[in-house]
mmCIF file of C-alpha atoms in Angstrom:
data_model
loop_
_atom_site.group_PDB
_atom_site.id
_atom_site.type_symbol
_atom_site.label_atom_id
_atom_site.label_comp_id
_atom_site.label_asym_id
_atom_site.label_seq_id
_atom_site.Cartn_x
_atom_site.Cartn_y
_atom_site.Cartn_z
ATOM 1 C CA GLY H 7 81.859 97.537 119.079
ATOM 2 C CA GLU H 8 84.865 99.729 118.392
ATOM 3 C CA SER H 9 88.309 98.617 119.402
ATOM 4 C CA VAL H 10 90.674 100.556 121.596
ATOM 5 C CA GLY H 11 94.390 100.038 121.213
ATOM 6 C CA LEU H 12 95.253 96.370 121.071
ATOM 7 C CA HIS H 13 91.795 95.118 121.964
ATOM 8 C CA LEU H 14 90.322 94.438 118.540
ATOM 9 C CA PRO H 15 86.863 92.938 118.454
ATOM 10 C CA THR H 16 87.297 89.262 117.646
ATOM 11 C CA LEU H 17 84.991 86.930 115.744
ATOM 12 C CA SER H 18 85.713 83.271 116.217
ATOM 13 C CA VAL H 19 84.123 80.796 113.811
ATOM 14 C CA GLN H 20 84.445 77.137 112.924
ATOM 15 C CA GLU H 21 85.963 76.165 109.601
ATOM 16 C CA GLY H 22 83.212 75.800 107.036
ATOM 17 C CA ASP H 23 80.793 78.158 108.772
ATOM 18 C CA ASN H 24 79.783 81.516 107.344
ATOM 19 C CA SER H 25 81.252 84.661 108.880
ATOM 20 C CA ILE H 26 79.708 88.109 109.117
ATOM 21 C CA ILE H 27 81.858 91.102 109.961
ATOM 22 C CA ASN H 28 80.167 94.391 110.659
ATOM 23 C CA CYS H 29 81.198 97.992 110.321
ATOM 24 C CA ALA H 30 79.410 101.202 111.244
ATOM 25 C CA TYR H 31 80.362 104.490 109.592
ATOM 26 C CA SER H 32 79.485 107.977 110.683
ATOM 27 C CA ASN H 33 79.865 110.142 107.587
ATOM 28 C CA SER H 34 76.572 110.310 105.744
ATOM 29 C CA ALA H 35 78.412 111.768 102.741
ATOM 30 C CA SER H 36 80.516 108.623 102.294
ATOM 31 C CA ASP H 37 79.704 106.965 98.995
ATOM 32 C CA TYR H 38 82.479 104.456 98.416
ATOM 33 C CA PHE H 39 83.259 101.580 100.741
ATOM 34 C CA ILE H 40 85.975 98.949 100.711
ATOM 35 C CA TRP H 41 86.832 95.877 102.708
ATOM 36 C CA TYR H 42 90.470 95.019 103.281
ATOM 37 C CA LYS H 43 92.039 91.914 104.833
ATOM 38 C CA GLN H 44 95.287 92.276 106.734
ATOM 39 C CA GLU H 45 97.394 89.333 107.813
ATOM 40 C CA SER H 46 100.053 89.692 110.439
ATOM 41 C CA GLY H 47 103.101 91.545 109.131
ATOM 42 C CA LYS H 48 101.496 92.333 105.786
ATOM 43 C CA GLY H 49 99.781 95.293 104.191
ATOM 44 C CA PRO H 50 96.004 95.489 103.729
ATOM 45 C CA GLN H 51 94.754 93.351 100.852
ATOM 46 C CA PHE H 52 91.746 94.496 98.834
ATOM 47 C CA ILE H 53 88.764 92.149 99.090
ATOM 48 C CA ILE H 54 85.739 93.903 97.655
ATOM 49 C CA ASP H 55 84.243 97.340 97.259
ATOM 50 C CA ILE H 56 80.805 98.839 96.842
ATOM 51 C CA ARG H 57 79.504 102.221 95.800
ATOM 52 C CA SER H 58 76.529 103.918 97.446
ATOM 53 C CA ASN H 59 74.218 103.344 94.470
ATOM 54 C CA MET H 60 74.254 99.649 95.330
ATOM 55 C CA ASP H 61 73.162 97.770 98.459
ATOM 56 C CA LYS H 62 74.782 94.430 97.718
ATOM 57 C CA ARG H 63 77.758 93.167 95.805
ATOM 58 C CA GLN H 64 79.115 89.650 95.522
ATOM 59 C CA GLY H 65 82.572 88.311 94.881
ATOM 60 C CA GLN H 66 84.149 84.941 95.210
ATOM 61 C CA ARG H 67 82.929 83.601 98.579
ATOM 62 C CA VAL H 68 82.367 87.169 99.802
ATOM 63 C CA THR H 69 79.348 89.451 99.827
ATOM 64 C CA VAL H 70 79.225 93.078 100.955
ATOM 65 C CA LEU H 71 75.972 94.591 102.139
ATOM 66 C CA LEU H 72 75.446 98.335 102.508
ATOM 67 C CA ASN H 73 72.633 99.888 104.509
ATOM 68 C CA LYS H 74 72.839 103.628 104.019
ATOM 69 C CA THR H 75 69.822 104.314 106.214
ATOM 70 C CA VAL H 76 71.613 103.138 109.337
ATOM 71 C CA LYS H 77 75.136 103.728 107.975
ATOM 72 C CA HIS H 78 76.098 100.092 108.274
ATOM 73 C CA LEU H 79 78.348 97.861 106.155
ATOM 74 C CA SER H 80 78.852 94.138 106.477
ATOM 75 C CA LEU H 81 81.148 91.543 104.941
ATOM 76 C CA GLN H 82 79.928 88.004 104.641
ATOM 77 C CA ILE H 83 82.411 85.212 104.029
ATOM 78 C CA ALA H 84 80.950 81.879 102.954
ATOM 79 C CA ALA H 85 82.496 78.580 103.988
ATOM 80 C CA THR H 86 85.194 80.262 106.081
ATOM 81 C CA GLN H 87 88.646 78.677 105.788
ATOM 82 C CA PRO H 88 91.704 78.836 108.056
ATOM 83 C CA GLY H 89 93.364 81.080 105.472
ATOM 84 C CA ASP H 90 90.644 83.669 106.110
ATOM 85 C CA SER H 91 92.052 84.297 109.604
ATOM 86 C CA ALA H 92 93.167 87.921 109.638
ATOM 87 C CA VAL H 93 92.100 91.414 110.695
ATOM 88 C CA TYR H 94 89.405 92.905 108.473
ATOM 89 C CA PHE H 95 89.043 96.639 107.977
ATOM 90 C CA CYS H 96 86.271 98.599 106.350
ATOM 91 C CA ALA H 97 87.265 101.867 104.696
ATOM 92 C CA GLU H 98 85.303 104.705 103.166
ATOM 93 C CA ASN H 99 85.530 107.977 101.339
ATOM 94 C CA SER H 100 83.316 110.541 99.723
ATOM 95 C CA ARG H 101 83.440 111.463 96.061
ATOM 96 C CA ASP H 102 81.694 114.760 96.809
ATOM 97 C CA THR H 103 84.616 116.040 98.821
ATOM 98 C CA GLY H 104 87.038 115.224 96.038
ATOM 99 C CA ARG H 105 89.274 113.558 98.580
ATOM 100 C CA ARG H 106 90.825 110.220 97.739
ATOM 101 C CA ALA H 107 92.040 109.545 101.256
ATOM 102 C CA LEU H 108 90.408 106.513 102.786
ATOM 103 C CA THR H 109 89.073 106.585 106.338
ATOM 104 C CA PHE H 110 89.529 103.203 107.980
ATOM 105 C CA GLY H 111 87.567 101.606 110.789
ATOM 106 C CA SER H 112 89.442 100.063 113.681
ATOM 107 C CA GLY H 113 89.194 96.463 112.459
ATOM 108 C CA THR H 114 87.808 93.084 113.473
ATOM 109 C CA ARG H 115 89.957 90.034 114.030
ATOM 110 C CA LEU H 116 88.614 86.844 112.472
ATOM 111 C CA GLN H 117 89.791 83.601 113.988
ATOM 112 C CA VAL H 118 88.900 80.391 112.165
ATOM 113 C CA GLN H 119 88.993 77.255 114.274
ATOM 114 C CA PRO H 120 89.851 74.085 112.343
ATOM 115 C CA GLY R 2 102.788 91.826 87.721
ATOM 116 C CA ALA R 3 104.601 93.187 90.739
ATOM 117 C CA GLY R 4 102.638 94.837 93.501
ATOM 118 C CA VAL R 5 103.571 97.864 95.577
ATOM 119 C CA SER R 6 106.959 97.443 97.180
ATOM 120 C CA GLN R 7 108.423 99.269 100.142
ATOM 121 C CA THR R 8 111.900 99.474 101.512
ATOM 122 C CA PRO R 9 113.209 98.928 104.052
ATOM 123 C CA SER R 10 110.834 96.448 105.628
ATOM 124 C CA ASN R 11 112.094 97.420 109.054
ATOM 125 C CA LYS R 12 113.875 100.513 110.251
ATOM 126 C CA VAL R 13 115.191 101.106 113.749
ATOM 127 C CA THR R 14 116.504 104.559 114.537
ATOM 128 C CA GLU R 15 117.282 106.756 117.480
ATOM 129 C CA LYS R 16 115.258 109.680 118.650
ATOM 130 C CA GLY R 17 116.244 112.829 116.775
ATOM 131 C CA LYS R 18 117.546 111.055 113.686
ATOM 132 C CA TYR R 19 116.376 111.512 110.086
ATOM 133 C CA VAL R 20 114.808 108.610 108.158
ATOM 134 C CA GLU R 21 113.672 108.016 104.596
ATOM 135 C CA LEU R 22 111.131 105.388 103.593
ATOM 136 C CA ARG R 23 110.750 104.368 99.960
ATOM 137 C CA CYS R 24 107.721 103.243 97.980
ATOM 138 C CA ASP R 25 107.621 101.738 94.492
ATOM 139 C CA PRO R 26 104.036 101.771 93.205
ATOM 140 C CA ILE R 27 102.439 99.412 90.730
ATOM 141 C CA SER R 28 103.693 100.245 87.268
ATOM 142 C CA GLY R 29 101.377 102.687 85.502
ATOM 143 C CA HIS R 30 99.590 103.853 88.635
ATOM 144 C CA THR R 31 99.533 107.631 88.741
ATOM 145 C CA ALA R 32 98.099 107.967 92.252
ATOM 146 C CA LEU R 33 100.202 107.173 95.313
ATOM 147 C CA TYR R 34 99.236 107.361 98.974
ATOM 148 C CA TRP R 35 101.033 107.168 102.301
ATOM 149 C CA TYR R 36 99.278 105.955 105.433
ATOM 150 C CA ARG R 37 100.496 105.278 108.967
ATOM 151 C CA GLN R 38 99.252 102.394 111.078
ATOM 152 C CA SER R 39 99.753 102.134 114.818
ATOM 153 C CA LEU R 40 99.468 98.822 116.587
ATOM 154 C CA GLY R 41 95.877 97.621 116.795
ATOM 155 C CA GLN R 42 94.550 100.517 114.717
ATOM 156 C CA GLY R 43 93.424 101.032 111.144
ATOM 157 C CA PRO R 44 95.674 102.914 108.728
ATOM 158 C CA GLU R 45 95.557 106.719 108.907
ATOM 159 C CA PHE R 46 96.023 108.867 105.819
ATOM 160 C CA LEU R 47 99.097 111.019 105.504
ATOM 161 C CA ILE R 48 99.500 112.265 101.934
ATOM 162 C CA TYR R 49 98.301 111.628 98.392
ATOM 163 C CA PHE R 50 100.170 112.241 95.115
ATOM 164 C CA GLN R 51 98.624 112.518 91.685
ATOM 165 C CA GLY R 52 101.588 112.305 89.370
ATOM 166 C CA THR R 53 104.463 114.331 90.784
ATOM 167 C CA GLY R 54 102.402 116.710 92.868
ATOM 168 C CA ALA R 55 101.044 116.322 96.368
ATOM 169 C CA ALA R 56 97.304 116.685 95.791
ATOM 170 C CA ASP R 57 96.399 116.304 99.476
ATOM 171 C CA ASP R 58 98.846 116.497 102.381
ATOM 172 C CA SER R 59 96.234 117.164 105.049
ATOM 173 C CA GLY R 60 97.175 114.046 106.995
ATOM 174 C CA LEU R 61 100.792 114.919 107.654
ATOM 175 C CA PRO R 62 100.978 115.385 111.435
ATOM 176 C CA ASN R 63 103.526 118.238 111.463
ATOM 177 C CA ASP R 64 106.329 119.792 109.453
ATOM 178 C CA ARG R 65 108.791 117.065 110.424
ATOM 179 C CA PHE R 66 107.083 114.909 107.840
ATOM 180 C CA PHE R 67 107.621 115.458 104.128
ATOM 181 C CA ALA R 68 107.170 113.326 101.029
ATOM 182 C CA VAL R 69 108.293 113.640 97.412
ATOM 183 C CA ARG R 70 107.600 111.916 94.136
ATOM 184 C CA PRO R 71 109.877 113.712 91.705
ATOM 185 C CA GLU R 72 109.294 111.579 88.615
ATOM 186 C CA GLY R 73 105.753 110.496 89.256
ATOM 187 C CA SER R 74 106.681 106.948 90.187
ATOM 188 C CA VAL R 75 108.822 106.195 93.260
ATOM 189 C CA SER R 76 108.000 108.183 96.370
ATOM 190 C CA THR R 77 110.055 108.847 99.496
ATOM 191 C CA LEU R 78 108.582 109.712 102.876
ATOM 192 C CA LYS R 79 111.013 111.726 104.937
ATOM 193 C CA ILE R 80 110.835 112.195 108.706
ATOM 194 C CA GLN R 81 113.118 114.670 110.438
ATOM 195 C CA ARG R 82 114.048 114.690 114.118
ATOM 196 C CA THR R 83 112.216 111.435 114.759
ATOM 197 C CA GLU R 84 110.298 111.034 117.994
ATOM 198 C CA ARG R 85 109.269 107.853 119.800
ATOM 199 C CA GLY R 86 105.672 108.599 118.885
ATOM 200 C CA ASP R 87 106.559 108.251 115.207
ATOM 201 C CA SER R 88 106.981 104.490 115.720
ATOM 202 C CA ALA R 89 104.429 102.765 113.501
ATOM 203 C CA VAL R 90 104.048 100.858 110.258
ATOM 204 C CA TYR R 91 104.154 103.206 107.310
ATOM 205 C CA LEU R 92 102.059 101.915 104.429
ATOM 206 C CA CYS R 93 102.171 102.976 100.824
ATOM 207 C CA ALA R 94 99.345 102.372 98.357
ATOM 208 C CA SER R 95 98.864 103.101 94.703
ATOM 209 C CA SER R 96 95.882 103.267 92.366
ATOM 210 C CA PRO R 97 95.409 103.822 88.648
ATOM 211 C CA GLY R 98 94.404 107.440 89.382
ATOM 212 C CA LEU R 99 91.267 107.416 87.269
ATOM 213 C CA ALA R 100 89.699 110.835 87.133
ATOM 214 C CA MET R 101 86.314 111.590 88.692
ATOM 215 C CA THR R 102 85.966 108.263 90.431
ATOM 216 C CA GLN R 103 87.299 106.381 93.369
ATOM 217 C CA ASP R 104 89.680 103.695 92.186
ATOM 218 C CA THR R 105 90.986 100.812 94.212
ATOM 219 C CA GLN R 106 94.016 101.440 96.369
ATOM 220 C CA TYR R 107 96.510 98.577 96.532
ATOM 221 C CA PHE R 108 98.809 98.472 99.514
ATOM 222 C CA GLY R 109 102.395 97.513 99.948
ATOM 223 C CA PRO R 110 103.719 95.430 102.867
ATOM 224 C CA GLY R 111 104.722 98.507 104.879
ATOM 225 C CA THR R 112 107.854 99.692 106.634
ATOM 226 C CA ARG R 113 107.914 99.139 110.382
ATOM 227 C CA LEU R 114 109.633 102.153 111.946
ATOM 228 C CA THR R 115 110.878 101.913 115.497
ATOM 229 C CA VAL R 116 112.270 105.005 117.189
ATOM 230 C CA LEU R 117 114.278 104.208 120.290
#
């Protein structure tokens, strides 16, 4: 679900398990999607991106899945580590509008239990 | 190479005062962005520069906010007559500025502004 104020959705996983973080977007014209990781007191850190002509993209220990039919994006983290604990944001924009501004979701907090 | 840097890291000011926040983008990046992030929220877009010009300032909340990038590198976000509601983390990002495509925005650590 969406967060309100300080009450971010939280996903708690055990170290070594796989994590799946979900994001719903509303703009059907969005065609570029990015996942960022933000640790406390730091700026967002780029993890992985995907364009709308793809439905899956893999990086190191991370996979992003895009389902344009239901306007849903997910980030899968394999073998989650304590260092993965952070707030994760999805962001989007639309090439058609010519705008470069990213629209961010409200974030999900990932807590990795050792 | 160095990432995006922002100064100061923290700024405390009084209501009604003027503040300037500075951003040094990644060397060679022609695109620069300012976002604002309130506690528990995702960043919200303020303004985007391509080179020296503001290509999109649609996110600036009102005319108390202004940003410049006179030489196409360092940018300064200026806030006049600060209000308590301006308290937030101000994030700067830069990207290579490739034409006709979205290119990855890399963020700095932010400036935490507190208006008392």
